[in-house]
Coordinates of C-alpha atoms and ligand atoms in Angstrom, one line a residue:
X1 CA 0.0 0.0 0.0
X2 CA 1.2 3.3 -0.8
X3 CA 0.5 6.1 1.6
X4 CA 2.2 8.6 -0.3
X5 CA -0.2 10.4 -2.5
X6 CA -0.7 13.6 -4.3
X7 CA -2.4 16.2 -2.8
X8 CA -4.6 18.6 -3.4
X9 CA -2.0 21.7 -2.4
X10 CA 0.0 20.1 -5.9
X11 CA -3.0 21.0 -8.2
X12 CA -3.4 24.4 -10.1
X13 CA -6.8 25.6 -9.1
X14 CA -7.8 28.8 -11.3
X15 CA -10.7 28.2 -13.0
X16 CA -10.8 24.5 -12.3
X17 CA -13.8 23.0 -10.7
X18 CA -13.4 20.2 -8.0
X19 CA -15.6 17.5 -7.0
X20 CA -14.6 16.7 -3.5
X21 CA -16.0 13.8 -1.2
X22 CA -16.7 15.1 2.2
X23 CA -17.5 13.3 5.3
X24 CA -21.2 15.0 6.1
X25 CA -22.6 12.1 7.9
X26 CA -23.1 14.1 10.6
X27 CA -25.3 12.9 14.0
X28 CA -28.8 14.8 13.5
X29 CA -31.2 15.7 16.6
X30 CA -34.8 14.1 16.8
X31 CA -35.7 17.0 14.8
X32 CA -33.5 16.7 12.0
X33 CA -31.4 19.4 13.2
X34 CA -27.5 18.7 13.0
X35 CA -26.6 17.9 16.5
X36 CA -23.0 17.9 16.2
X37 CA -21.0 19.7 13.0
X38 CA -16.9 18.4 13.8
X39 CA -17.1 17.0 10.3
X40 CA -18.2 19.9 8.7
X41 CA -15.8 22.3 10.6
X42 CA -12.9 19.4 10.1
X43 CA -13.8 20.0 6.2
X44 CA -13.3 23.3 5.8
X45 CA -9.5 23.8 5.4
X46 CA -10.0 21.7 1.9
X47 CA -12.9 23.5 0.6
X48 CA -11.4 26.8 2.0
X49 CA -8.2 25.9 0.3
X50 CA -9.9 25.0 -2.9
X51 CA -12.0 28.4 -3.3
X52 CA -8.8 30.6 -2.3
X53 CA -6.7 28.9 -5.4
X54 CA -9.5 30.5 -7.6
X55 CA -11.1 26.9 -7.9
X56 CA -14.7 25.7 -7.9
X57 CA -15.9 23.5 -5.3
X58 CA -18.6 20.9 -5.7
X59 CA -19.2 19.0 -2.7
X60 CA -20.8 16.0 -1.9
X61 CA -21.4 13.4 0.7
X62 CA -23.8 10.5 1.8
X63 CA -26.0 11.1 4.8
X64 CA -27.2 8.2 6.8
X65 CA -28.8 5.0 5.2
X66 CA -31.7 6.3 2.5
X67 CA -33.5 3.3 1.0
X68 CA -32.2 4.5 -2.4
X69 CA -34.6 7.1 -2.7
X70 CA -35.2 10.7 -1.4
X71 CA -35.9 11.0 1.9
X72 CA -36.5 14.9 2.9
X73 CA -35.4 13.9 6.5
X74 CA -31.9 12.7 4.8
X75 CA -31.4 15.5 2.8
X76 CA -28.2 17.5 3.2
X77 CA -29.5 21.0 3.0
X78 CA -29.1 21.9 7.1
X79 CA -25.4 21.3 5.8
X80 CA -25.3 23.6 2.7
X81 CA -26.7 25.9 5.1
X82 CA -23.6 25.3 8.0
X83 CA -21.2 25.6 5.7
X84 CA -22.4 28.9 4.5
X85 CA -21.8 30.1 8.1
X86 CA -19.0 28.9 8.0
X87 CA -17.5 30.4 4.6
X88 CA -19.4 33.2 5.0
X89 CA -20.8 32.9 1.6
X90 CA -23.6 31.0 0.3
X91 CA -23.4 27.3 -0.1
X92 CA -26.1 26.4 -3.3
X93 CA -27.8 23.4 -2.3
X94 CA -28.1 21.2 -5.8
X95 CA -32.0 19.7 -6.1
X96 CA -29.9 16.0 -6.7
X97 CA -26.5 14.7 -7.3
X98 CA -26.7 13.8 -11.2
X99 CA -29.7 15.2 -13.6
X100 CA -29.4 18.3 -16.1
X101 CA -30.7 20.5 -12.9
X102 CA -27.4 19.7 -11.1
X103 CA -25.1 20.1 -14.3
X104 CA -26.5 23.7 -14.7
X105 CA -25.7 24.2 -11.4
X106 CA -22.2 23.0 -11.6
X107 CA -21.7 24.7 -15.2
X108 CA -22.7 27.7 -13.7
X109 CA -20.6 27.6 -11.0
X110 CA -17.5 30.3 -10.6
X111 CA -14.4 30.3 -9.5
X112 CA -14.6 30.7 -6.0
X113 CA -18.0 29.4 -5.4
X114 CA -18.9 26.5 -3.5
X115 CA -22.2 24.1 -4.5
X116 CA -23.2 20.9 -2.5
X117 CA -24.9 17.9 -4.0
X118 CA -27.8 16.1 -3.0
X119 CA -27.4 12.9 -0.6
X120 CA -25.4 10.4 -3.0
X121 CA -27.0 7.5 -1.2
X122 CA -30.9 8.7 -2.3
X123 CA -29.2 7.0 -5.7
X124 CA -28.5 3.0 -5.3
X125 CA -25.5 3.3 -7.7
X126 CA -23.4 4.9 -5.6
X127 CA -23.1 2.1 -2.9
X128 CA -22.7 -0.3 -5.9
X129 CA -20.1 1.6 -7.5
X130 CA -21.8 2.1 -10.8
X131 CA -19.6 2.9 -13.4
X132 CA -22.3 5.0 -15.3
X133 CA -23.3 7.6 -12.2
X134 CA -19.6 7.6 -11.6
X135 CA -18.9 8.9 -14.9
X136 CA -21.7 11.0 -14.5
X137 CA -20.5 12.6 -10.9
X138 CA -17.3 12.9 -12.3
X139 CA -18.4 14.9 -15.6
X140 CA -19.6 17.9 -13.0
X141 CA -16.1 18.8 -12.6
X142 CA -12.1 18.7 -13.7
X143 CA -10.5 17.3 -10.8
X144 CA -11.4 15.2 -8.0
X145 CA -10.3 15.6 -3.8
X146 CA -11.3 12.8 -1.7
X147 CA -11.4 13.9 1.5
X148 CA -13.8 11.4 3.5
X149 CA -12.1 9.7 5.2
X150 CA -14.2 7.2 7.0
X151 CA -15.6 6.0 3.6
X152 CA -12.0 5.1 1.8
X153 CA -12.3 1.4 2.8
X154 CA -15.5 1.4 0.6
X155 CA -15.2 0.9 -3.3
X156 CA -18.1 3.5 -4.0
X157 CA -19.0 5.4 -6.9
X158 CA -18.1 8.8 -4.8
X159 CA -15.1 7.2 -3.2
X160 CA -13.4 5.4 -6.1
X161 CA -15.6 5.1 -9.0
X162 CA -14.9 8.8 -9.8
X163 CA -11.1 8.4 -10.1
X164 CA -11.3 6.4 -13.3
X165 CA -12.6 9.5 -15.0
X166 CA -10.7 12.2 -13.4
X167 CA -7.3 13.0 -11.9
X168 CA -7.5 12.0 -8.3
X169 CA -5.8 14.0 -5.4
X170 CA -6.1 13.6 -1.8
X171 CA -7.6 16.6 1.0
X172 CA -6.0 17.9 4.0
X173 CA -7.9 15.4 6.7
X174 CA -6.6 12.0 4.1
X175 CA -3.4 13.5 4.1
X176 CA -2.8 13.9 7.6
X177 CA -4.4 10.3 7.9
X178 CA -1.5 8.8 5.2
X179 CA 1.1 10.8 7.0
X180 CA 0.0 9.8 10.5
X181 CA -1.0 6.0 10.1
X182 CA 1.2 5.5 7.2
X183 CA 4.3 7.1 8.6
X184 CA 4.0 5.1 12.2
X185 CA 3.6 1.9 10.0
X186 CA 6.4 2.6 7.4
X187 CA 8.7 5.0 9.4
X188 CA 8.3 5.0 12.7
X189 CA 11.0 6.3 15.3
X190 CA 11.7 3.0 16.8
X191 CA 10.8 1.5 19.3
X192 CA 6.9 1.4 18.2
X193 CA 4.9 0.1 20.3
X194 CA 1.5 -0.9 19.2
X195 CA -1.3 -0.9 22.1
X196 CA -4.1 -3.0 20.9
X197 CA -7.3 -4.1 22.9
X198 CA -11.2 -4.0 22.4
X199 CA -13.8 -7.1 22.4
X200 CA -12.7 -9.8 20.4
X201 CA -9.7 -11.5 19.0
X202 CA -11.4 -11.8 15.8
X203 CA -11.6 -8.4 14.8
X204 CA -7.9 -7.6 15.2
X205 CA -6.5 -10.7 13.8
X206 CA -6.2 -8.8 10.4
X207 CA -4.3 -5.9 12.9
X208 CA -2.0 -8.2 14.7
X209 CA -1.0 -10.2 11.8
X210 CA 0.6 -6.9 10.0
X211 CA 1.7 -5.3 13.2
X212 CA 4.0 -8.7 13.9
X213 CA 6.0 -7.6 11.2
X214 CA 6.4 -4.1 11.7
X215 CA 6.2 -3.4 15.7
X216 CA 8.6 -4.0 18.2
X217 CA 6.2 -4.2 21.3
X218 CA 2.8 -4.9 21.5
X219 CA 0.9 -4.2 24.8
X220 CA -2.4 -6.3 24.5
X221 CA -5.4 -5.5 27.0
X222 CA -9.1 -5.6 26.8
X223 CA -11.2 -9.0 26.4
X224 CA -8.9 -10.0 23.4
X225 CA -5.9 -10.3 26.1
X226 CA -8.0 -13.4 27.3
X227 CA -7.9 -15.2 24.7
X228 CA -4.2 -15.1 24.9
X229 CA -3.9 -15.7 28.7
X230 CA -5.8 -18.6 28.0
X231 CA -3.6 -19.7 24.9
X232 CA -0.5 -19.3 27.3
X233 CA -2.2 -21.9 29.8
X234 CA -3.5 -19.3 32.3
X235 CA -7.3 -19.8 34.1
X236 CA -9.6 -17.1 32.9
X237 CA -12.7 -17.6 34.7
X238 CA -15.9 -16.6 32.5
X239 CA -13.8 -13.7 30.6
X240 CA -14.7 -13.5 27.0
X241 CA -12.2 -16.0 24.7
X242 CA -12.2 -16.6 21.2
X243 CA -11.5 -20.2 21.8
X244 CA -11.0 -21.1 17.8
X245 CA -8.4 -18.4 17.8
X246 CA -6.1 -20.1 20.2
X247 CA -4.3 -22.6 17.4
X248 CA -3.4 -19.0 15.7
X249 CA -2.2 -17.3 18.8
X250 CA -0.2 -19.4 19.6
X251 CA 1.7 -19.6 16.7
X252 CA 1.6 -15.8 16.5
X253 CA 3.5 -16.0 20.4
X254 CA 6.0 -18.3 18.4
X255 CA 6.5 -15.8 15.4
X256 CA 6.9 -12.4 17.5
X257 CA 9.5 -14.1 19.3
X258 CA 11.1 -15.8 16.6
X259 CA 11.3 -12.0 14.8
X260 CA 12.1 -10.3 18.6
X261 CA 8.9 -8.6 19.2
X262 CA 7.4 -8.5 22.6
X263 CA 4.2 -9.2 23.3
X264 CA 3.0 -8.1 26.8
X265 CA -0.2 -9.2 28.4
X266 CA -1.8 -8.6 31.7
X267 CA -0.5 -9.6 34.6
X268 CA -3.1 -8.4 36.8
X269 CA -6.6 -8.1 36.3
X270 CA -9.8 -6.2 37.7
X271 CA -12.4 -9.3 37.5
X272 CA -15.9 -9.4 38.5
X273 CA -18.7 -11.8 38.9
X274 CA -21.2 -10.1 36.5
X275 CA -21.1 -8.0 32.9
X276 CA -22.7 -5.0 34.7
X277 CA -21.8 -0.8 35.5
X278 CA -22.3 -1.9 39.5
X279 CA -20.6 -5.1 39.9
X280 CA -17.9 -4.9 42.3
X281 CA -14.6 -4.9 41.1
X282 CA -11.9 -7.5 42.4
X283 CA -8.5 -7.6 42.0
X284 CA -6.7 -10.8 40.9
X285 CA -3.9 -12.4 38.9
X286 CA -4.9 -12.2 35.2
X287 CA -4.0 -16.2 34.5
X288 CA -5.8 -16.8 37.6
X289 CA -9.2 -15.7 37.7
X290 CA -11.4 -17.5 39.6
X291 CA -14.6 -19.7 37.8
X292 CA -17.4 -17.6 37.8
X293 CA -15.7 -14.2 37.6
X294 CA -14.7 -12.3 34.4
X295 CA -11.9 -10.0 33.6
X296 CA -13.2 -6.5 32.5
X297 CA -10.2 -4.4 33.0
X298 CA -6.3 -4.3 33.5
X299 CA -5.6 -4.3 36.7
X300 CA -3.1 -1.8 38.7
X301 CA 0.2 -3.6 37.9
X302 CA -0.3 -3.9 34.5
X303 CA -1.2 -0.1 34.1
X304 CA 2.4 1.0 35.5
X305 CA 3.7 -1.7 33.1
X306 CA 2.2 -0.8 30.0
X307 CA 2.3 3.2 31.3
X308 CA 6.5 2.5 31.6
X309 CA 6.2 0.7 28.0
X310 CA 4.5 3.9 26.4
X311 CA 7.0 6.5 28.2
X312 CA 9.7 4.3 26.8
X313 CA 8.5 3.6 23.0
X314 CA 9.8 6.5 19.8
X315 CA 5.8 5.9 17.9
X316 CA 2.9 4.8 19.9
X317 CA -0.4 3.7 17.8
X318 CA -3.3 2.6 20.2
X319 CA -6.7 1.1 19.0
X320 CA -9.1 -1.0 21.6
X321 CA -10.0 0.0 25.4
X322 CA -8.2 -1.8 27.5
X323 CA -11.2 -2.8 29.9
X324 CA -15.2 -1.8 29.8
X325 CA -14.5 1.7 29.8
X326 CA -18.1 1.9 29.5
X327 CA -18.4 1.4 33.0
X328 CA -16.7 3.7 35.4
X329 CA -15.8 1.0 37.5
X330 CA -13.7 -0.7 34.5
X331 CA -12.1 2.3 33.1
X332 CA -9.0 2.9 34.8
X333 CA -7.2 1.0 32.3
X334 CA -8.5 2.9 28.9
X335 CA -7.7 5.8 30.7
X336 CA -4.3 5.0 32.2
X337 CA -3.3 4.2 28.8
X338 CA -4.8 7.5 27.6
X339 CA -2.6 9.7 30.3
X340 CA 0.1 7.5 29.5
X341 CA 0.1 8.6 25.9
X342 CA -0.8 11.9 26.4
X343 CA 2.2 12.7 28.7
X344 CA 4.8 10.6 26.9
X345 CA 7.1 12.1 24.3
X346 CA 6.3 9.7 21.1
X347 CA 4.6 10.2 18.6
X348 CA 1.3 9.0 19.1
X349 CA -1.1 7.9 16.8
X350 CA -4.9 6.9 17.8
X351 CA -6.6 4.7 15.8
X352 CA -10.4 5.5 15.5
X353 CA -13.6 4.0 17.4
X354 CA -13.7 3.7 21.0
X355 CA -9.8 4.6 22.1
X356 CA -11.0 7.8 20.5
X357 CA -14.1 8.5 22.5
X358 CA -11.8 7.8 25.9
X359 CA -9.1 10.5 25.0
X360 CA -12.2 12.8 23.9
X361 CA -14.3 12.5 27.2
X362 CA -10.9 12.2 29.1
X363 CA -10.2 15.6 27.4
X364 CA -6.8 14.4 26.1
X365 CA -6.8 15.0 22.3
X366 CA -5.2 18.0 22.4
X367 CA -2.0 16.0 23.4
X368 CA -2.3 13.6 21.0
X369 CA 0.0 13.8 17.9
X370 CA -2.9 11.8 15.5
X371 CA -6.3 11.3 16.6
X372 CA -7.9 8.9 13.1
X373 CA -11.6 10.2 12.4
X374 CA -11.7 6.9 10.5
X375 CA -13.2 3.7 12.6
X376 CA -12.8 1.4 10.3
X377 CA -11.1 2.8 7.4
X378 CA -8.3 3.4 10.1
X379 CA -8.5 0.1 11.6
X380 CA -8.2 -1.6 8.0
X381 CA -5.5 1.2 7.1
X382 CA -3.7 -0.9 9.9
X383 CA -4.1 -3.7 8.8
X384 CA -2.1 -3.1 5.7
X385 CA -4.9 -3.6 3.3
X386 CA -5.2 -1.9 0.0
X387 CA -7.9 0.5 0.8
X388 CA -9.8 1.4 -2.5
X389 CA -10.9 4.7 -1.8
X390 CA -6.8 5.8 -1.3
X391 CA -5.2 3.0 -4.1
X392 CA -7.3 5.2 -6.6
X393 CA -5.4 8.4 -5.9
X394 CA -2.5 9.5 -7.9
X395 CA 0.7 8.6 -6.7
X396 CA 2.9 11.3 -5.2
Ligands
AMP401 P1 -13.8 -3.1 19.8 O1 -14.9 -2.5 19.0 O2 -13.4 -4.5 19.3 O3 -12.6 -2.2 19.8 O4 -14.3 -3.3 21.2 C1 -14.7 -2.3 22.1 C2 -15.5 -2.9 23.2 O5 -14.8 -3.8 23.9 C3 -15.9 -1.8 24.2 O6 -17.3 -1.7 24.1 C4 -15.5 -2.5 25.5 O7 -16.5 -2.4 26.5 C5 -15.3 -3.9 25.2 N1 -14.4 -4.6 26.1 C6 -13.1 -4.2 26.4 N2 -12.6 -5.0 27.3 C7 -13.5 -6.0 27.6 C8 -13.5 -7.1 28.4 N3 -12.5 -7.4 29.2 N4 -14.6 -7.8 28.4 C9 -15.6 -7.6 27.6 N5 -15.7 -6.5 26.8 C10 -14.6 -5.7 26.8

């Protein structure tokens, strides 16, 4: 995978107009109202950019999950309206996203201006990557930024159909993503130390496979560290276990230390005899966790361990709680990890989802170096894969 891409600071702009694929999918109220406008303010240096060069920018995004039809509550117009606010000019609102209305519109459009399309998801083509409405996206402009992030893992028209018909360049927010994630993958300052943790085994398989090559320590918490504990012979009580994983963990324990990566798991464990926010938390030995009880956090050993590990480590990327942060009770570990991060002098890379929400309510973010606005896109960015949505862009 190549994280290097061009970008759209490379690309003359006069008199050019841009089709760029923002993230609008923003949270609305129970009165359609937008209830929460990050994405549209994290946006704005792009489209900003793009108007300042003298360009055209004609904007579009998916809202929410439309049957494939209009729907007016899915209609993106309270965000034409926010991002006029924000850009102090007006933001046309385009009737659709393909028709001879919306090519008018886009025709018409000078330099300078800013239009944005209708929901793309009110057309079924665009989930299916249709080569025809991507052609017929694409023919609205002469360039295309892709700039939503959380949709590059997903071969849509919007998010890679376009590129076959236009020159492809990456935003601001992708670019900081490539750099970020990409560089602690590629380049890291050494050690890296990858902290990875959340429910299940299963979904970081993927993740651990391609961070055995590249990491030199991997701190593993949350329920997934149980499956290991159990792999490594240790009594886990009623903790969650991916029991089909164990074959492969184990000879994942035998490959990191054939290739001299550590793995560190719990040693300690906060336990407790029920899944619930009041059950009383006990401390115990995380291979020896009595029948009946369940591990739902790291326990106070492990915390200075893995809070040493992190002060200690040149690149840090975290995805996974390392406990049911959820519950007060079982959220000393998430956040220990957080503080850790936050104080250490790494670089430090978050990697989308929940770890993200901790360092947000923990009011941490500000002292992180990367903080992925990508769940999944970041998670399979990880993972090494090809993601379609960036393997379309033009390499830098
Ligand atoms: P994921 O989406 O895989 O990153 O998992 C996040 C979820 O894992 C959160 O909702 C946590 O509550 C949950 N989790 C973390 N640690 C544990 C644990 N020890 N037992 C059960 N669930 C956990």
């Amino acid at each position: 995978m190549n994280y290097n891409k061009k970008t759209v600071a490379g690309i003359p702009l006069k008199g050019k107009k841009a089709l760029v694929r923002c993230d609008f999918n923003v949270p609305l109220d129970k009165n359609g109202a937008i209830a929460d406008d990050t994405r549209i303010a994290a946006a704005l240096p792009t489209i900003r950019y793009i108007l300042e060069q003298g360009g055209a920018a004609i904007l579009c995004s998916h809202l929410g999950r439309p049957k494939g039809g209009f729907e007016p509550e899915l209609s993106l117009k309270p965000v034409a309206k926010r991002l006029g606010e924000y850009l102090g000019k007006e933001v046309a609102m385009a009737p659709d996203c393909v028709g001879p209305a919306v090519s008018a519109m886009a025709s018409a459009l000078k330099p300078g201006e800013a239009m944005l399309l209708e929901n793309l998801r009110f057309h079924k083509e665009e989930e299916k990557n249709d080569p025809a409405f991507a052609k017929e996206l694409a023919s609205l402009a002469d360039v295309f930024v892709s700039d939503a992030f959380g949709t590059v893992h997903r071969a849509h028209a919007s998010t890679a159909g376009v590129a076959a018909y236009l020159p492809a360049y990456c935003g601001f927010l992708i670019e900081a993503e490539l750099k970020a994630i990409g560089g602690a993958l590629e380049n890291p300052r050494r050690p890296l130390l990858a902290v990875l943790g959340g429910a299940k085994v299963s979904d970081k398989l993927a993740v651990l496979d391609n961070l055995i090559d590249k990491a030199d320590v991997l701190l593993i918490g949350g329920g997934m560290a149980f499956t290991f504990i159990k792999a490594m012979g240790g009594r886990i009580g009623k903790s969650l276990v991916d029991e089909d994983k164990i074959p492969y963990i184990i000879d994942m324990m035998v490959k990191a230390s054939s290739k001299d990566v550590e793995i560190i798991l719990p040693s300690d464990v906060l336990a407790a005899s029920e899944f619930s926010a009041g059950a009383e938390p006990v401390a115990c030995e995380a291979d020896n966790i009595p029948d009946g009880m369940m591990g739902l956090d790291i326990g106070e050993k492990t915390r200075e361990t893995f809070a040493e590990e992190i002060k200690r480590a040149g690149t840090i990327i975290w995805n996974g709680p390392m406990g049911v942060f959820e519950f007060d009770a079982f959220s000393k570990g998430t956040e220990a990890v957080a503080r850790a991060m936050a104080e250490c002098r790494g670089v430090t890379v978050i990697g989308g989802g929940d770890s993200v929400a901790a360092v947000t309510k923990l009011g941490l973010a500000g002292s992180m170096d990367h903080i992925s606005t990508g769940g999944g896109a970041s998670l399979e960015l990880m993972e090494g894969k090809e993601l379609p949505g960036i393997a379309c862009l033009l390499d830098a």
